[in-house]
Coordinates of C-alpha atoms in Angstrom, one line a residue:
X65 CA 74.8 148.9 -61.9
X66 CA 72.8 146.7 -64.5
X67 CA 74.2 143.4 -64.9
X68 CA 76.0 141.5 -67.3
X69 CA 73.4 139.0 -70.1
X70 CA 74.3 135.4 -69.4
X71 CA 76.3 134.0 -72.0
X72 CA 73.3 131.9 -74.0
X73 CA 73.6 127.9 -73.8
X74 CA 74.8 126.6 -76.8
X75 CA 72.7 124.0 -79.2
X76 CA 76.0 121.4 -78.5
X77 CA 75.8 121.9 -74.7
X78 CA 71.1 121.5 -75.4
X79 CA 72.6 117.9 -76.9
X80 CA 74.9 117.0 -73.5
X81 CA 72.4 117.4 -70.9
X82 CA 70.4 115.1 -72.8
X83 CA 72.0 111.6 -73.0
X84 CA 70.9 110.2 -70.0
X85 CA 67.7 110.2 -71.4
X86 CA 68.6 108.7 -75.0
X87 CA 70.0 106.1 -73.1
X88 CA 67.5 104.9 -71.4
X89 CA 65.3 104.6 -74.4
X90 CA 68.0 102.3 -76.1
X91 CA 68.0 100.4 -73.4
X92 CA 63.7 99.5 -74.8
X93 CA 64.5 99.5 -77.9
X94 CA 66.8 96.7 -76.9
X95 CA 64.0 94.0 -78.0
X96 CA 63.0 95.6 -81.3
X97 CA 66.4 96.1 -82.9
X98 CA 68.1 92.6 -81.8
X99 CA 67.5 90.6 -84.5
X100 CA 69.9 93.6 -86.7
X101 CA 72.9 93.2 -84.1
X102 CA 75.5 90.8 -84.2
X103 CA 74.3 86.6 -82.1
X104 CA 76.9 85.1 -80.0
X105 CA 79.3 83.1 -81.5
X106 CA 79.3 85.2 -84.8
X107 CA 83.4 86.8 -86.1
X108 CA 81.8 90.7 -86.5
X109 CA 83.1 94.0 -87.8
X110 CA 82.5 97.3 -86.4
X111 CA 83.3 100.0 -88.8
X112 CA 83.4 103.9 -88.3
X113 CA 85.0 107.3 -88.8
X114 CA 86.2 109.6 -86.1
X115 CA 83.1 109.3 -83.0
X116 CA 82.2 106.5 -84.4
X117 CA 85.6 103.9 -84.7
X118 CA 86.3 104.6 -81.8
X119 CA 82.9 103.5 -79.8
X120 CA 83.6 100.6 -82.9
X121 CA 86.3 100.2 -80.7
X122 CA 85.1 100.4 -77.7
X123 CA 82.1 97.5 -78.7
X124 CA 84.5 95.8 -79.9
X125 CA 86.3 95.1 -77.0
X126 CA 83.0 94.6 -74.5
X127 CA 82.3 92.6 -77.0
X128 CA 85.1 90.8 -77.3
X129 CA 86.0 90.7 -73.5
X130 CA 82.6 89.6 -72.8
X131 CA 82.4 86.5 -74.5
X132 CA 80.0 86.6 -76.9
X133 CA 82.2 86.2 -80.2
X134 CA 85.3 87.5 -81.8
X135 CA 85.0 91.8 -81.7
X136 CA 87.1 93.9 -84.7
X137 CA 87.4 98.0 -85.6
X138 CA 88.3 99.8 -88.1
X139 CA 88.6 102.5 -89.4
X140 CA 85.7 102.5 -92.5
X141 CA 88.4 103.4 -94.9
X142 CA 90.3 100.4 -93.5
X143 CA 88.8 97.5 -93.7
X144 CA 90.0 94.7 -94.6
X145 CA 87.9 93.3 -97.5
X146 CA 89.7 90.3 -97.9
X147 CA 89.1 88.7 -94.7
X148 CA 86.4 86.4 -93.9
X149 CA 83.7 88.5 -90.7
X150 CA 79.7 86.9 -90.2
X151 CA 78.6 90.0 -90.1
X152 CA 80.7 94.1 -90.1
X153 CA 78.3 96.5 -87.8
X154 CA 78.8 100.4 -89.4
X155 CA 77.9 103.3 -87.8
X156 CA 77.4 106.1 -89.2
X157 CA 75.3 109.8 -87.2
X158 CA 74.7 110.6 -90.5
X159 CA 74.1 108.7 -93.1
X160 CA 76.1 109.6 -95.9
X161 CA 79.7 109.3 -94.5
X162 CA 81.6 107.8 -98.6
X163 CA 84.4 106.1 -96.8
X164 CA 80.8 103.8 -94.9
X165 CA 79.1 104.5 -97.5
X166 CA 82.2 102.5 -100.1
X167 CA 82.4 100.3 -97.4
X168 CA 79.3 98.3 -97.5
X169 CA 79.0 98.8 -101.2
X170 CA 81.9 96.8 -102.0
X171 CA 81.2 94.3 -99.3
X172 CA 80.4 90.8 -100.2
X173 CA 76.6 90.0 -100.7
X174 CA 77.1 87.3 -98.8
X175 CA 78.0 88.9 -95.9
X176 CA 75.2 90.1 -93.6
X177 CA 75.5 94.1 -92.5
X178 CA 73.7 95.5 -90.3
X179 CA 73.6 99.8 -89.5
X180 CA 73.7 102.2 -87.0
X181 CA 72.2 105.8 -87.8
X182 CA 70.3 108.6 -87.1
X183 CA 68.5 109.3 -90.0
X184 CA 65.6 107.2 -91.9
X185 CA 66.3 109.0 -95.0
X186 CA 70.4 108.9 -96.5
X187 CA 71.5 106.7 -98.3
X188 CA 73.2 104.3 -95.9
X189 CA 69.8 102.3 -95.7
X190 CA 69.7 100.7 -99.5
X191 CA 73.1 99.3 -98.4
X192 CA 73.0 98.3 -95.5
X193 CA 70.7 94.6 -95.0
X194 CA 69.5 95.9 -92.0
X195 CA 69.4 98.8 -90.1
X196 CA 68.8 100.7 -86.0
X197 CA 67.5 104.2 -86.7
X198 CA 67.3 106.9 -83.8
X199 CA 66.2 109.4 -84.7
X200 CA 65.9 110.3 -81.0
X201 CA 69.9 110.7 -80.2
X202 CA 70.6 112.8 -84.0
X203 CA 72.1 115.7 -82.6
X204 CA 72.7 119.6 -85.1
X205 CA 75.4 120.0 -83.9
X206 CA 79.2 119.6 -86.1
X207 CA 80.6 117.9 -82.9
X208 CA 79.1 114.5 -81.9
X209 CA 77.9 113.8 -78.3
X210 CA 75.0 112.6 -77.4
X211 CA 74.1 109.9 -80.3
X212 CA 77.5 108.0 -80.9
X213 CA 76.7 107.5 -77.0
X214 CA 73.2 107.0 -77.4
X215 CA 75.1 104.2 -79.7
X216 CA 77.0 103.0 -77.5
X217 CA 74.6 101.8 -74.4
X218 CA 72.6 100.2 -77.5
X219 CA 74.8 97.6 -77.8
X220 CA 76.1 97.5 -74.3
X221 CA 72.3 97.2 -73.9
X222 CA 72.5 94.3 -76.1
X223 CA 75.9 92.0 -74.4
X224 CA 73.6 93.1 -71.3
X225 CA 70.1 91.2 -72.2
X226 CA 72.2 88.0 -73.2
X227 CA 74.7 88.1 -70.5
X228 CA 77.4 89.4 -71.9
X229 CA 78.8 91.9 -70.5
X230 CA 82.8 91.8 -69.3
X231 CA 83.0 91.5 -65.2
X232 CA 83.0 94.8 -63.5
X233 CA 80.5 96.6 -66.3
X234 CA 77.3 98.0 -64.7
X235 CA 73.8 98.5 -66.1
X236 CA 73.3 100.9 -68.7
X237 CA 70.3 102.0 -66.0
X238 CA 73.2 102.5 -64.1
X239 CA 75.5 104.6 -65.8
X240 CA 72.7 106.5 -66.6
X241 CA 72.4 107.4 -63.7
X242 CA 75.6 107.8 -63.1
X243 CA 75.9 110.7 -67.0
X244 CA 72.8 112.5 -64.6
X245 CA 75.7 113.3 -61.3
X246 CA 78.3 113.9 -63.8
X247 CA 75.5 116.6 -66.1
X248 CA 75.3 118.1 -62.1
X249 CA 79.0 118.3 -60.5
X250 CA 80.8 121.0 -60.8
X251 CA 83.7 119.9 -63.4
X252 CA 87.3 119.3 -61.5
X253 CA 88.8 122.3 -60.4
X254 CA 91.9 123.5 -62.7
X255 CA 90.8 121.0 -66.1
X256 CA 89.5 123.8 -68.4
X257 CA 92.9 125.6 -68.1
X258 CA 95.1 123.0 -68.4
X259 CA 97.2 123.0 -71.2
X260 CA 97.7 119.6 -71.9
X261 CA 95.1 116.5 -71.3
X262 CA 96.7 113.0 -71.3
X263 CA 92.9 110.8 -71.3
X264 CA 93.8 107.2 -70.7
X265 CA 92.2 103.9 -70.7
X266 CA 92.1 100.6 -70.8
X267 CA 90.2 97.3 -72.6
X268 CA 86.7 99.0 -73.8
X269 CA 87.5 102.3 -71.8
X270 CA 90.3 102.6 -74.6
X271 CA 87.8 103.6 -76.8
X272 CA 86.3 106.4 -74.6
X273 CA 89.8 107.9 -73.8
X274 CA 90.4 107.9 -77.9
X275 CA 86.9 110.2 -77.9
X276 CA 87.5 111.7 -74.5
X277 CA 90.4 113.9 -77.0
X278 CA 89.2 113.9 -79.5
X279 CA 85.7 115.9 -78.5
X280 CA 87.6 118.4 -76.9
X281 CA 90.6 119.1 -80.1
X282 CA 87.2 119.0 -81.8
X283 CA 85.1 121.0 -79.7
X284 CA 88.5 123.7 -78.2
X285 CA 91.0 123.0 -80.1
X286 CA 93.2 122.2 -77.1
X287 CA 96.1 119.7 -76.7
X288 CA 95.1 116.2 -76.1
X289 CA 96.1 112.9 -76.8
X290 CA 94.8 109.9 -75.8
X291 CA 96.4 106.0 -75.3
X292 CA 96.1 102.6 -73.2
X293 CA 96.6 103.2 -69.8
X294 CA 100.0 101.0 -68.8
X295 CA 101.4 102.9 -72.1
X296 CA 101.5 105.9 -70.5
X297 CA 104.5 105.3 -68.7
X298 CA 106.4 104.9 -71.6
X299 CA 106.5 107.9 -73.4
X300 CA 103.6 109.8 -72.5
X301 CA 104.5 110.5 -69.2
X302 CA 107.6 113.3 -70.3
X303 CA 105.2 115.4 -71.3
X304 CA 103.8 115.8 -68.2
X305 CA 103.9 118.4 -65.1
X306 CA 102.9 120.9 -63.7
X307 CA 99.4 123.3 -65.7
X308 CA 99.1 119.6 -66.5
X309 CA 96.6 116.9 -66.7
X310 CA 95.9 113.6 -66.6
X311 CA 92.9 111.9 -67.3
X312 CA 91.7 107.7 -66.6
X313 CA 88.7 106.9 -67.9
X314 CA 87.7 102.7 -65.7
X315 CA 90.1 102.0 -62.9
X316 CA 93.3 103.5 -61.8
X317 CA 96.0 101.5 -62.9
X318 CA 98.3 100.2 -59.6
X319 CA 101.2 103.4 -59.4
X320 CA 100.0 105.5 -61.6
X321 CA 98.6 108.4 -59.5
X322 CA 101.9 108.0 -57.6
X323 CA 103.6 108.7 -61.0
X324 CA 101.3 112.1 -62.4
X325 CA 101.8 112.9 -58.6
X326 CA 106.5 112.6 -59.0
X327 CA 105.8 114.6 -62.6
X328 CA 103.5 117.7 -61.5
X329 CA 100.1 117.1 -63.3
X330 CA 96.6 116.8 -62.2
X331 CA 94.8 113.5 -62.1
X332 CA 91.4 113.0 -63.1
X333 CA 89.8 109.9 -62.0
X334 CA 86.1 109.1 -62.3
X335 CA 86.7 105.4 -61.9
X336 CA 88.7 103.1 -59.5
X337 CA 89.4 105.8 -57.0
X338 CA 88.0 106.3 -53.7
X339 CA 86.4 109.1 -54.0
X340 CA 84.5 109.2 -57.5
X341 CA 82.9 105.7 -59.1
X342 CA 81.1 107.5 -61.8
X343 CA 80.4 104.5 -64.8
X344 CA 83.2 105.3 -67.7
X345 CA 80.3 106.7 -69.7
X346 CA 79.5 109.1 -67.8
X347 CA 82.6 110.3 -67.6
X348 CA 82.5 111.1 -71.0
X349 CA 80.0 112.9 -70.2
X350 CA 82.5 115.4 -68.3
X351 CA 84.7 116.0 -70.9
X352 CA 81.8 116.5 -73.2
X353 CA 80.8 118.9 -71.3
X354 CA 84.5 120.4 -70.3
X355 CA 84.5 120.2 -74.2
X356 CA 81.9 122.9 -74.0
X357 CA 83.6 125.3 -70.9
X358 CA 87.2 124.6 -72.9
X359 CA 86.0 126.4 -76.2
X360 CA 84.2 129.1 -74.2
X361 CA 87.1 129.8 -73.0
X362 CA 89.2 129.8 -75.1
X363 CA 86.5 132.2 -76.6
X364 CA 85.6 129.6 -79.2
X365 CA 81.8 128.7 -80.2
X366 CA 81.5 124.9 -79.2
X367 CA 78.4 124.9 -82.5
X368 CA 81.1 126.6 -84.4
X369 CA 83.9 123.9 -85.2
X370 CA 86.8 125.1 -86.9
X371 CA 87.2 123.5 -90.0
X372 CA 84.3 120.6 -89.3
X373 CA 82.0 119.8 -91.1
X374 CA 79.0 117.6 -89.8
X375 CA 78.9 115.1 -92.5
X376 CA 82.1 114.5 -94.4
X377 CA 80.8 113.7 -97.9
X378 CA 83.5 113.1 -100.3
X379 CA 84.2 113.6 -103.6
X380 CA 81.2 115.4 -104.5
X381 CA 78.9 112.3 -104.0
X382 CA 75.4 113.4 -103.1
X383 CA 74.3 113.7 -99.2

């Protein structure tokens, strides 16, 4: 009897595996990119759509909590044009996303703007005042993984170079080492078959929790939600129970593990637990792997997510 033919490895899975190397390349890029990135003390707005918005949230919290300057994060379509900023930073993998291009076109020319993108041959290159191109982190996949985390790695490494990381946040080099662990270890038991997962974060990791939930919805069509960790008891705990999970990105608040156990939920904690110390960005890599595994378990192709395109271009605008 012949052995079954193994399933081909998805392009998405291949790109997920490259994240540690991409993060190290981002660290090396900091000196060349620094002039385009926010300066200490600047009042900064960071914008994006979907995944890029959640990376903006994570960076905004890191920068402000690290004392580098007031930082807000907005979905590009919700940017408050009447508000004063010293710099606007736009995150856009494709460089063609309509809402980001519209924002930059409307932006007061007196406000410096920077775009972080993967493709130097796209409209954002002309609309932004400065650009940082991460071609090495570009993706064929519709579902973003390595570009998003590499952008955050670059911004985090820039804060690191300026001595402006919040207490308790380690180096990107250490995060890359942890990501290699996250790629090598088995996925947490029970997560692939979980009927529902609530992702939690606090401070800068709340943006990661938002992104984790989105990845599971995009790739696998899973029922996932995301909340600030201390908000979990204020309603979301009602949906937790046997066969459902709570995944904490970052340090677990006191008493939360007992509350989850009391209602019969499965707790996954990648940092702050006694048996795990993964950097939260590395823990997000585990979620990326889970999204692919859950998609395949459900008979879905992670390279062809339902109802999604690589870039949202509205109104027939050229890409």
